[in-house]
mmCIF file with all atom_site columns, C-alpha atoms in Angstrom:
data_model
loop_
_atom_site.group_PDB
_atom_site.id
_atom_site.type_symbol
_atom_site.label_atom_id
_atom_site.label_alt_id
_atom_site.label_comp_id
_atom_site.label_asym_id
_atom_site.label_entity_id
_atom_site.label_seq_id
_atom_site.pdbx_PDB_ins_code
_atom_site.Cartn_x
_atom_site.Cartn_y
_atom_site.Cartn_z
_atom_site.occupancy
_atom_site.B_iso_or_equiv
_atom_site.pdbx_formal_charge
_atom_site.auth_seq_id
_atom_site.auth_comp_id
_atom_site.auth_asym_id
_atom_site.auth_atom_id
_atom_site.pdbx_PDB_model_num
ATOM 1   C CA . THR A 1 1   ? 115.616 -60.741 1.749  1.00 55.00 ? 815 THR A CA 1
ATOM 2   C CA . SER A 1 2   ? 113.793 -61.355 4.472  1.00 63.00 ? 816 SER A CA 1
ATOM 3   C CA . PHE A 1 3   ? 110.475 -62.851 3.125  1.00 62.00 ? 817 PHE A CA 1
ATOM 4   C CA . ARG A 1 4   ? 112.472 -65.740 1.924  1.00 69.00 ? 818 ARG A CA 1
ATOM 5   C CA . VAL A 1 5   ? 112.435 -67.114 5.571  1.00 73.00 ? 819 VAL A CA 1
ATOM 6   C CA . LEU A 1 6   ? 108.457 -66.977 5.815  1.00 70.00 ? 820 LEU A CA 1
ATOM 7   C CA . PRO A 1 7   ? 106.371 -70.117 5.420  1.00 71.00 ? 821 PRO A CA 1
ATOM 8   C CA . LYS A 1 8   ? 104.556 -69.841 2.450  1.00 75.00 ? 822 LYS A CA 1
ATOM 9   C CA . VAL A 1 9   ? 100.953 -70.693 2.683  1.00 75.00 ? 823 VAL A CA 1
ATOM 10  C CA . PRO A 1 10  ? 99.670  -72.936 -0.249 1.00 78.00 ? 824 PRO A CA 1
ATOM 11  C CA . LYS A 1 11  ? 97.136  -70.572 -2.441 1.00 79.00 ? 825 LYS A CA 1
ATOM 12  C CA . ILE A 1 12  ? 94.546  -73.631 -2.136 1.00 84.00 ? 826 ILE A CA 1
ATOM 13  C CA . GLN A 1 13  ? 94.755  -73.584 1.258  1.00 81.00 ? 827 GLN A CA 1
ATOM 14  C CA . LEU A 1 14  ? 93.986  -69.940 1.477  1.00 81.00 ? 828 LEU A CA 1
ATOM 15  C CA . ASN A 1 15  ? 90.790  -70.430 -1.040 1.00 81.00 ? 829 ASN A CA 1
ATOM 16  C CA . VAL A 1 16  ? 89.651  -73.536 1.487  1.00 84.00 ? 830 VAL A CA 1
ATOM 17  C CA . MET A 1 17  ? 90.037  -71.093 4.496  1.00 82.00 ? 831 MET A CA 1
ATOM 18  C CA . THR A 1 18  ? 88.422  -68.316 2.627  1.00 81.00 ? 832 THR A CA 1
ATOM 19  C CA . ILE A 1 19  ? 85.306  -70.299 1.415  1.00 84.00 ? 833 ILE A CA 1
ATOM 20  C CA . ILE A 1 20  ? 84.924  -71.568 5.226  1.00 83.00 ? 834 ILE A CA 1
ATOM 21  C CA . SER A 1 21  ? 84.991  -68.110 6.442  1.00 81.00 ? 835 SER A CA 1
ATOM 22  C CA . ARG A 1 22  ? 82.612  -66.654 3.487  1.00 81.00 ? 836 ARG A CA 1
ATOM 23  C CA . LEU A 1 23  ? 80.279  -69.323 4.340  1.00 84.00 ? 837 LEU A CA 1
ATOM 24  C CA . GLY A 1 24  ? 80.586  -68.649 8.160  1.00 82.00 ? 838 GLY A CA 1
ATOM 25  C CA . LEU A 1 25  ? 81.822  -72.141 9.156  1.00 84.00 ? 839 LEU A CA 1
ATOM 26  C CA . SER A 1 26  ? 84.545  -70.732 10.974 1.00 82.00 ? 840 SER A CA 1
ATOM 27  C CA . ARG A 1 27  ? 82.189  -69.922 13.572 1.00 84.00 ? 841 ARG A CA 1
ATOM 28  C CA . LEU A 1 28  ? 82.077  -73.242 14.408 1.00 86.00 ? 842 LEU A CA 1
ATOM 29  C CA . MET A 1 29  ? 85.903  -73.177 15.410 1.00 86.00 ? 843 MET A CA 1
ATOM 30  C CA . PRO A 1 30  ? 86.119  -75.207 18.664 1.00 87.00 ? 844 PRO A CA 1
ATOM 31  C CA . ALA A 1 31  ? 86.562  -73.210 22.128 1.00 85.00 ? 845 ALA A CA 1
ATOM 32  C CA . SER A 1 32  ? 90.357  -74.807 22.168 1.00 88.00 ? 846 SER A CA 1
ATOM 33  C CA . ASP A 1 33  ? 91.150  -73.574 18.991 1.00 87.00 ? 847 ASP A CA 1
ATOM 34  C CA . ILE A 1 34  ? 89.905  -70.343 19.675 1.00 87.00 ? 848 ILE A CA 1
ATOM 35  C CA . GLU A 1 35  ? 92.089  -69.876 22.613 1.00 85.00 ? 849 GLU A CA 1
ATOM 36  C CA . LYS A 1 36  ? 94.952  -71.475 21.176 1.00 84.00 ? 850 LYS A CA 1
ATOM 37  C CA . ASN A 1 37  ? 94.363  -68.767 18.285 1.00 84.00 ? 851 ASN A CA 1
ATOM 38  C CA . PHE A 1 38  ? 93.282  -66.055 20.146 1.00 86.00 ? 852 PHE A CA 1
ATOM 39  C CA . PRO A 1 39  ? 95.437  -65.859 23.570 1.00 85.00 ? 853 PRO A CA 1
ATOM 40  C CA . ILE A 1 40  ? 93.311  -62.469 24.453 1.00 88.00 ? 854 ILE A CA 1
ATOM 41  C CA . MET A 1 41  ? 90.263  -65.015 25.121 1.00 89.00 ? 855 MET A CA 1
ATOM 42  C CA . LYS A 1 42  ? 91.844  -66.800 28.065 1.00 88.00 ? 856 LYS A CA 1
ATOM 43  C CA . THR A 1 43  ? 92.447  -63.160 30.007 1.00 89.00 ? 857 THR A CA 1
ATOM 44  C CA . GLU A 1 44  ? 90.241  -61.084 32.000 1.00 91.00 ? 858 GLU A CA 1
ATOM 45  C CA . ASP A 1 45  ? 91.369  -57.787 29.663 1.00 91.00 ? 859 ASP A CA 1
ATOM 46  C CA . LEU A 1 46  ? 88.304  -58.009 28.050 1.00 92.00 ? 860 LEU A CA 1
ATOM 47  C CA . SER A 1 47  ? 84.260  -58.423 29.243 1.00 95.00 ? 861 SER A CA 1
ATOM 48  C CA . SER A 1 48  ? 82.562  -61.146 27.700 1.00 94.00 ? 862 SER A CA 1
ATOM 49  C CA . ASP A 1 49  ? 80.792  -59.038 25.771 1.00 96.00 ? 863 ASP A CA 1
ATOM 50  C CA . GLU A 1 50  ? 84.028  -57.609 24.151 1.00 95.00 ? 864 GLU A CA 1
ATOM 51  C CA . LYS A 1 51  ? 85.276  -60.710 23.612 1.00 93.00 ? 865 LYS A CA 1
ATOM 52  C CA . GLN A 1 52  ? 82.033  -61.686 21.608 1.00 92.00 ? 866 GLN A CA 1
ATOM 53  C CA . GLN A 1 53  ? 82.487  -58.603 19.541 1.00 94.00 ? 867 GLN A CA 1
ATOM 54  C CA . TYR A 1 54  ? 86.230  -59.345 18.872 1.00 91.00 ? 868 TYR A CA 1
ATOM 55  C CA . LEU A 1 55  ? 85.487  -62.875 17.767 1.00 90.00 ? 869 LEU A CA 1
ATOM 56  C CA . ALA A 1 56  ? 82.664  -61.474 15.401 1.00 88.00 ? 870 ALA A CA 1
ATOM 57  C CA . LEU A 1 57  ? 84.961  -58.854 13.979 1.00 88.00 ? 871 LEU A CA 1
ATOM 58  C CA . PHE A 1 58  ? 87.685  -61.785 13.161 1.00 85.00 ? 872 PHE A CA 1
ATOM 59  C CA . PHE A 1 59  ? 84.744  -63.854 12.015 1.00 84.00 ? 873 PHE A CA 1
ATOM 60  C CA . LYS A 1 60  ? 83.591  -60.791 9.579  1.00 81.00 ? 874 LYS A CA 1
ATOM 61  C CA . SER A 1 61  ? 86.937  -59.721 8.463  1.00 79.00 ? 875 SER A CA 1
ATOM 62  C CA . GLY A 1 62  ? 89.182  -62.640 8.468  1.00 77.00 ? 876 GLY A CA 1
ATOM 63  C CA . PHE A 1 63  ? 90.590  -64.248 4.973  1.00 77.00 ? 877 PHE A CA 1
ATOM 64  C CA . SER A 1 64  ? 88.943  -60.961 3.339  1.00 78.00 ? 878 SER A CA 1
ATOM 65  C CA . LYS A 1 65  ? 89.908  -60.152 -0.588 1.00 79.00 ? 879 LYS A CA 1
ATOM 66  C CA . ASP A 1 66  ? 92.156  -57.235 0.868  1.00 82.00 ? 880 ASP A CA 1
ATOM 67  C CA . MET A 1 67  ? 93.974  -59.783 3.158  1.00 79.00 ? 881 MET A CA 1
ATOM 68  C CA . LEU A 1 68  ? 94.439  -62.563 0.366  1.00 80.00 ? 882 LEU A CA 1
ATOM 69  C CA . ARG A 1 69  ? 95.828  -59.503 -1.835 1.00 81.00 ? 883 ARG A CA 1
ATOM 70  C CA . GLU A 1 70  ? 98.181  -59.083 0.725  1.00 82.00 ? 884 GLU A CA 1
ATOM 71  C CA . VAL A 1 71  ? 99.408  -62.119 0.961  1.00 80.00 ? 885 VAL A CA 1
ATOM 72  C CA . LYS A 1 72  ? 99.444  -62.269 -3.066 1.00 79.00 ? 886 LYS A CA 1
ATOM 73  C CA . PHE A 1 73  ? 101.640 -59.162 -3.010 1.00 84.00 ? 887 PHE A CA 1
ATOM 74  C CA . LEU A 1 74  ? 104.220 -59.855 -0.177 1.00 81.00 ? 888 LEU A CA 1
ATOM 75  C CA . GLU A 1 75  ? 106.674 -61.394 -2.631 1.00 80.00 ? 889 GLU A CA 1
ATOM 76  C CA . GLU A 1 76  ? 106.634 -58.521 -4.870 1.00 85.00 ? 890 GLU A CA 1
ATOM 77  C CA . ASN A 1 77  ? 106.177 -55.672 -2.297 1.00 85.00 ? 891 ASN A CA 1
ATOM 78  C CA . SER A 1 78  ? 109.341 -57.169 -0.192 1.00 83.00 ? 892 SER A CA 1
ATOM 79  C CA . MET A 1 79  ? 111.300 -57.132 -3.556 1.00 85.00 ? 893 MET A CA 1
ATOM 80  C CA . THR A 1 80  ? 110.464 -53.526 -4.120 1.00 88.00 ? 894 THR A CA 1
ATOM 81  C CA . ALA A 1 81  ? 111.550 -52.549 -0.457 1.00 85.00 ? 895 ALA A CA 1
ATOM 82  C CA . ALA A 1 82  ? 114.740 -54.442 -1.152 1.00 84.00 ? 896 ALA A CA 1
ATOM 83  C CA . THR A 1 83  ? 115.757 -52.636 -3.559 1.00 90.00 ? 897 THR A CA 1
ATOM 84  C CA . ARG A 1 84  ? 115.194 -49.290 -1.837 1.00 91.00 ? 898 ARG A CA 1
ATOM 85  C CA . ALA A 1 85  ? 118.040 -48.154 0.611  1.00 92.00 ? 899 ALA A CA 1
ATOM 86  C CA . ILE A 1 86  ? 117.739 -48.832 3.889  1.00 91.00 ? 900 ILE A CA 1
ATOM 87  C CA . PRO A 1 87  ? 117.228 -45.902 6.101  1.00 94.00 ? 901 PRO A CA 1
ATOM 88  C CA . MET A 1 88  ? 120.429 -45.588 7.974  1.00 95.00 ? 902 MET A CA 1
ATOM 89  C CA . ASN A 1 89  ? 119.149 -42.614 10.363 1.00 95.00 ? 903 ASN A CA 1
ATOM 90  C CA . THR A 1 90  ? 115.641 -43.787 11.137 1.00 96.00 ? 904 THR A CA 1
ATOM 91  C CA . PRO A 1 91  ? 115.702 -45.104 14.705 1.00 97.00 ? 905 PRO A CA 1
ATOM 92  C CA . MET A 1 92  ? 114.338 -48.482 15.332 1.00 97.00 ? 906 MET A CA 1
ATOM 93  C CA . TYR A 1 93  ? 113.616 -50.819 18.127 1.00 97.00 ? 907 TYR A CA 1
ATOM 94  C CA . PHE A 1 94  ? 112.782 -54.507 17.198 1.00 97.00 ? 908 PHE A CA 1
ATOM 95  C CA . PHE A 1 95  ? 110.689 -56.478 19.887 1.00 97.00 ? 909 PHE A CA 1
ATOM 96  C CA . ILE A 1 96  ? 110.773 -60.162 18.275 1.00 95.00 ? 910 ILE A CA 1
ATOM 97  C CA . SER A 1 97  ? 109.116 -62.743 19.854 1.00 93.00 ? 911 SER A CA 1
ATOM 98  C CA . ASP A 1 98  ? 110.750 -66.448 20.357 1.00 90.00 ? 912 ASP A CA 1
ATOM 99  C CA . GLU A 1 99  ? 107.649 -67.975 19.142 1.00 89.00 ? 913 GLU A CA 1
ATOM 100 C CA . GLN A 1 100 ? 107.684 -66.442 15.712 1.00 84.00 ? 914 GLN A CA 1
ATOM 101 C CA . GLU A 1 101 ? 111.332 -68.527 15.543 1.00 81.00 ? 915 GLU A CA 1
ATOM 102 C CA . LYS A 1 102 ? 109.281 -71.655 15.292 1.00 82.00 ? 916 LYS A CA 1
ATOM 103 C CA . ASN A 1 103 ? 106.808 -70.730 12.472 1.00 78.00 ? 917 ASN A CA 1
ATOM 104 C CA . ALA A 1 104 ? 109.404 -68.818 10.335 1.00 82.00 ? 918 ALA A CA 1
ATOM 105 C CA . HIS A 1 105 ? 113.059 -70.225 10.869 1.00 85.00 ? 919 HIS A CA 1
ATOM 106 C CA . GLY A 1 106 ? 115.758 -67.726 10.207 1.00 87.00 ? 920 GLY A CA 1
ATOM 107 C CA . TRP A 1 107 ? 113.134 -64.870 10.902 1.00 88.00 ? 921 TRP A CA 1
ATOM 108 C CA . SER A 1 108 ? 114.686 -63.445 13.900 1.00 91.00 ? 922 SER A CA 1
ATOM 109 C CA . LYS A 1 109 ? 118.362 -63.538 12.536 1.00 91.00 ? 923 LYS A CA 1
ATOM 110 C CA . GLU A 1 110 ? 117.200 -61.339 9.121  1.00 90.00 ? 924 GLU A CA 1
ATOM 111 C CA . LEU A 1 111 ? 115.448 -58.974 11.889 1.00 92.00 ? 925 LEU A CA 1
ATOM 112 C CA . ILE A 1 112 ? 118.494 -58.750 14.065 1.00 94.00 ? 926 ILE A CA 1
ATOM 113 C CA . SER A 1 113 ? 120.607 -58.142 11.287 1.00 93.00 ? 927 SER A CA 1
ATOM 114 C CA . TYR A 1 114 ? 118.476 -55.238 9.789  1.00 92.00 ? 928 TYR A CA 1
ATOM 115 C CA . VAL A 1 115 ? 118.098 -53.539 12.816 1.00 96.00 ? 929 VAL A CA 1
ATOM 116 C CA . SER A 1 116 ? 121.703 -53.787 13.726 1.00 95.00 ? 930 SER A CA 1
ATOM 117 C CA . SER A 1 117 ? 122.859 -52.084 10.378 1.00 94.00 ? 931 SER A CA 1
ATOM 118 C CA . LEU A 1 118 ? 121.231 -48.824 11.521 1.00 96.00 ? 932 LEU A CA 1
ATOM 119 C CA . ASN A 1 119 ? 122.848 -45.928 13.018 1.00 95.00 ? 933 ASN A CA 1
ATOM 120 C CA . ASP A 1 120 ? 120.068 -45.934 16.092 1.00 95.00 ? 934 ASP A CA 1
ATOM 121 C CA . GLY A 1 121 ? 118.803 -49.610 15.849 1.00 96.00 ? 935 GLY A CA 1
ATOM 122 C CA . THR A 1 122 ? 118.341 -52.202 18.489 1.00 96.00 ? 936 THR A CA 1
ATOM 123 C CA . TYR A 1 123 ? 116.313 -55.283 19.766 1.00 97.00 ? 937 TYR A CA 1
ATOM 124 C CA . ARG A 1 124 ? 114.988 -57.222 22.355 1.00 97.00 ? 938 ARG A CA 1
ATOM 125 C CA . LYS A 1 125 ? 114.060 -61.134 22.174 1.00 95.00 ? 939 LYS A CA 1
ATOM 126 C CA . LEU A 1 126 ? 111.083 -61.543 24.406 1.00 96.00 ? 940 LEU A CA 1
ATOM 127 C CA . LYS A 1 127 ? 109.365 -65.203 25.464 1.00 95.00 ? 941 LYS A CA 1
ATOM 128 C CA . ALA A 1 128 ? 106.450 -64.317 23.805 1.00 92.00 ? 942 ALA A CA 1
ATOM 129 C CA . SER A 1 129 ? 103.725 -65.619 21.070 1.00 88.00 ? 943 SER A CA 1
ATOM 130 C CA . HIS A 1 130 ? 103.005 -63.712 18.055 1.00 85.00 ? 944 HIS A CA 1
ATOM 131 C CA . TYR A 1 131 ? 100.895 -61.151 20.131 1.00 87.00 ? 945 TYR A CA 1
ATOM 132 C CA . VAL A 1 132 ? 104.087 -60.205 21.734 1.00 92.00 ? 946 VAL A CA 1
ATOM 133 C CA . HIS A 1 133 ? 102.784 -56.558 21.979 1.00 92.00 ? 947 HIS A CA 1
ATOM 134 C CA . TYR A 1 134 ? 99.675  -57.564 23.712 1.00 90.00 ? 948 TYR A CA 1
ATOM 135 C CA . GLU A 1 135 ? 101.978 -59.856 25.929 1.00 91.00 ? 949 GLU A CA 1
ATOM 136 C CA . LYS A 1 136 ? 104.865 -58.127 26.890 1.00 95.00 ? 950 LYS A CA 1
ATOM 137 C CA . ALA A 1 137 ? 103.199 -54.353 26.728 1.00 95.00 ? 951 ALA A CA 1
ATOM 138 C CA . GLU A 1 138 ? 104.554 -53.371 29.909 1.00 97.00 ? 952 GLU A CA 1
ATOM 139 C CA . VAL A 1 139 ? 107.899 -54.157 28.875 1.00 97.00 ? 953 VAL A CA 1
ATOM 140 C CA . ILE A 1 140 ? 107.801 -52.790 25.352 1.00 98.00 ? 954 ILE A CA 1
ATOM 141 C CA . ILE A 1 141 ? 106.448 -49.512 27.021 1.00 98.00 ? 955 ILE A CA 1
ATOM 142 C CA . LYS A 1 142 ? 109.232 -48.700 29.452 1.00 98.00 ? 956 LYS A CA 1
ATOM 143 C CA . GLU A 1 143 ? 111.812 -50.161 26.443 1.00 97.00 ? 957 GLU A CA 1
ATOM 144 C CA . ILE A 1 144 ? 110.189 -47.312 24.164 1.00 97.00 ? 958 ILE A CA 1
ATOM 145 C CA . LYS A 1 145 ? 110.436 -44.806 26.608 1.00 97.00 ? 959 LYS A CA 1
ATOM 146 C CA . SER A 1 146 ? 114.011 -45.246 27.503 1.00 97.00 ? 960 SER A CA 1
ATOM 147 C CA . PHE A 1 147 ? 114.994 -45.827 24.070 1.00 97.00 ? 961 PHE A CA 1
ATOM 148 C CA . ILE A 1 148 ? 113.616 -42.414 22.813 1.00 96.00 ? 962 ILE A CA 1
ATOM 149 C CA . ASN A 1 149 ? 114.866 -40.847 25.622 1.00 96.00 ? 963 ASN A CA 1
ATOM 150 C CA . ASN A 1 150 ? 118.048 -41.969 25.256 1.00 94.00 ? 964 ASN A CA 1
ATOM 151 C CA . LEU A 1 151 ? 118.143 -40.861 21.132 1.00 91.00 ? 965 LEU A CA 1
ATOM 152 C CA . ASN A 1 152 ? 120.590 -37.708 20.304 1.00 67.00 ? 966 ASN A CA 1
#
């Protein structure tokens, strides 16, 4: 199943990041790392106050118990989904970031294979980071409208 191409984060690394987050040490992240990990910080789309609120929310909720549970059950949930029938008649449009392939070799191939098996499935690869829906919002809006208008 598709989850096998995702990089596995060692449990110890997650636990260390959780401790760092809970102690508030992640707030000491250098500005260069913040801009690298949160591309929106380099834009003018948010005011200075909004950027501070965004970071405060991340620092508060990053590496939460819920996030750790999500990682813990990723494989189990993926296996459960793999036992279910593919919803062949559910229209889907996948927007695939080219950067994701760098982090999870084979991910694009898995997504394309899945969506190509559907009766109304399509995809578009976009030159973007993990934040593809933010970075390519205008393209995605246009494509989704067209996709919906062309459904039977």
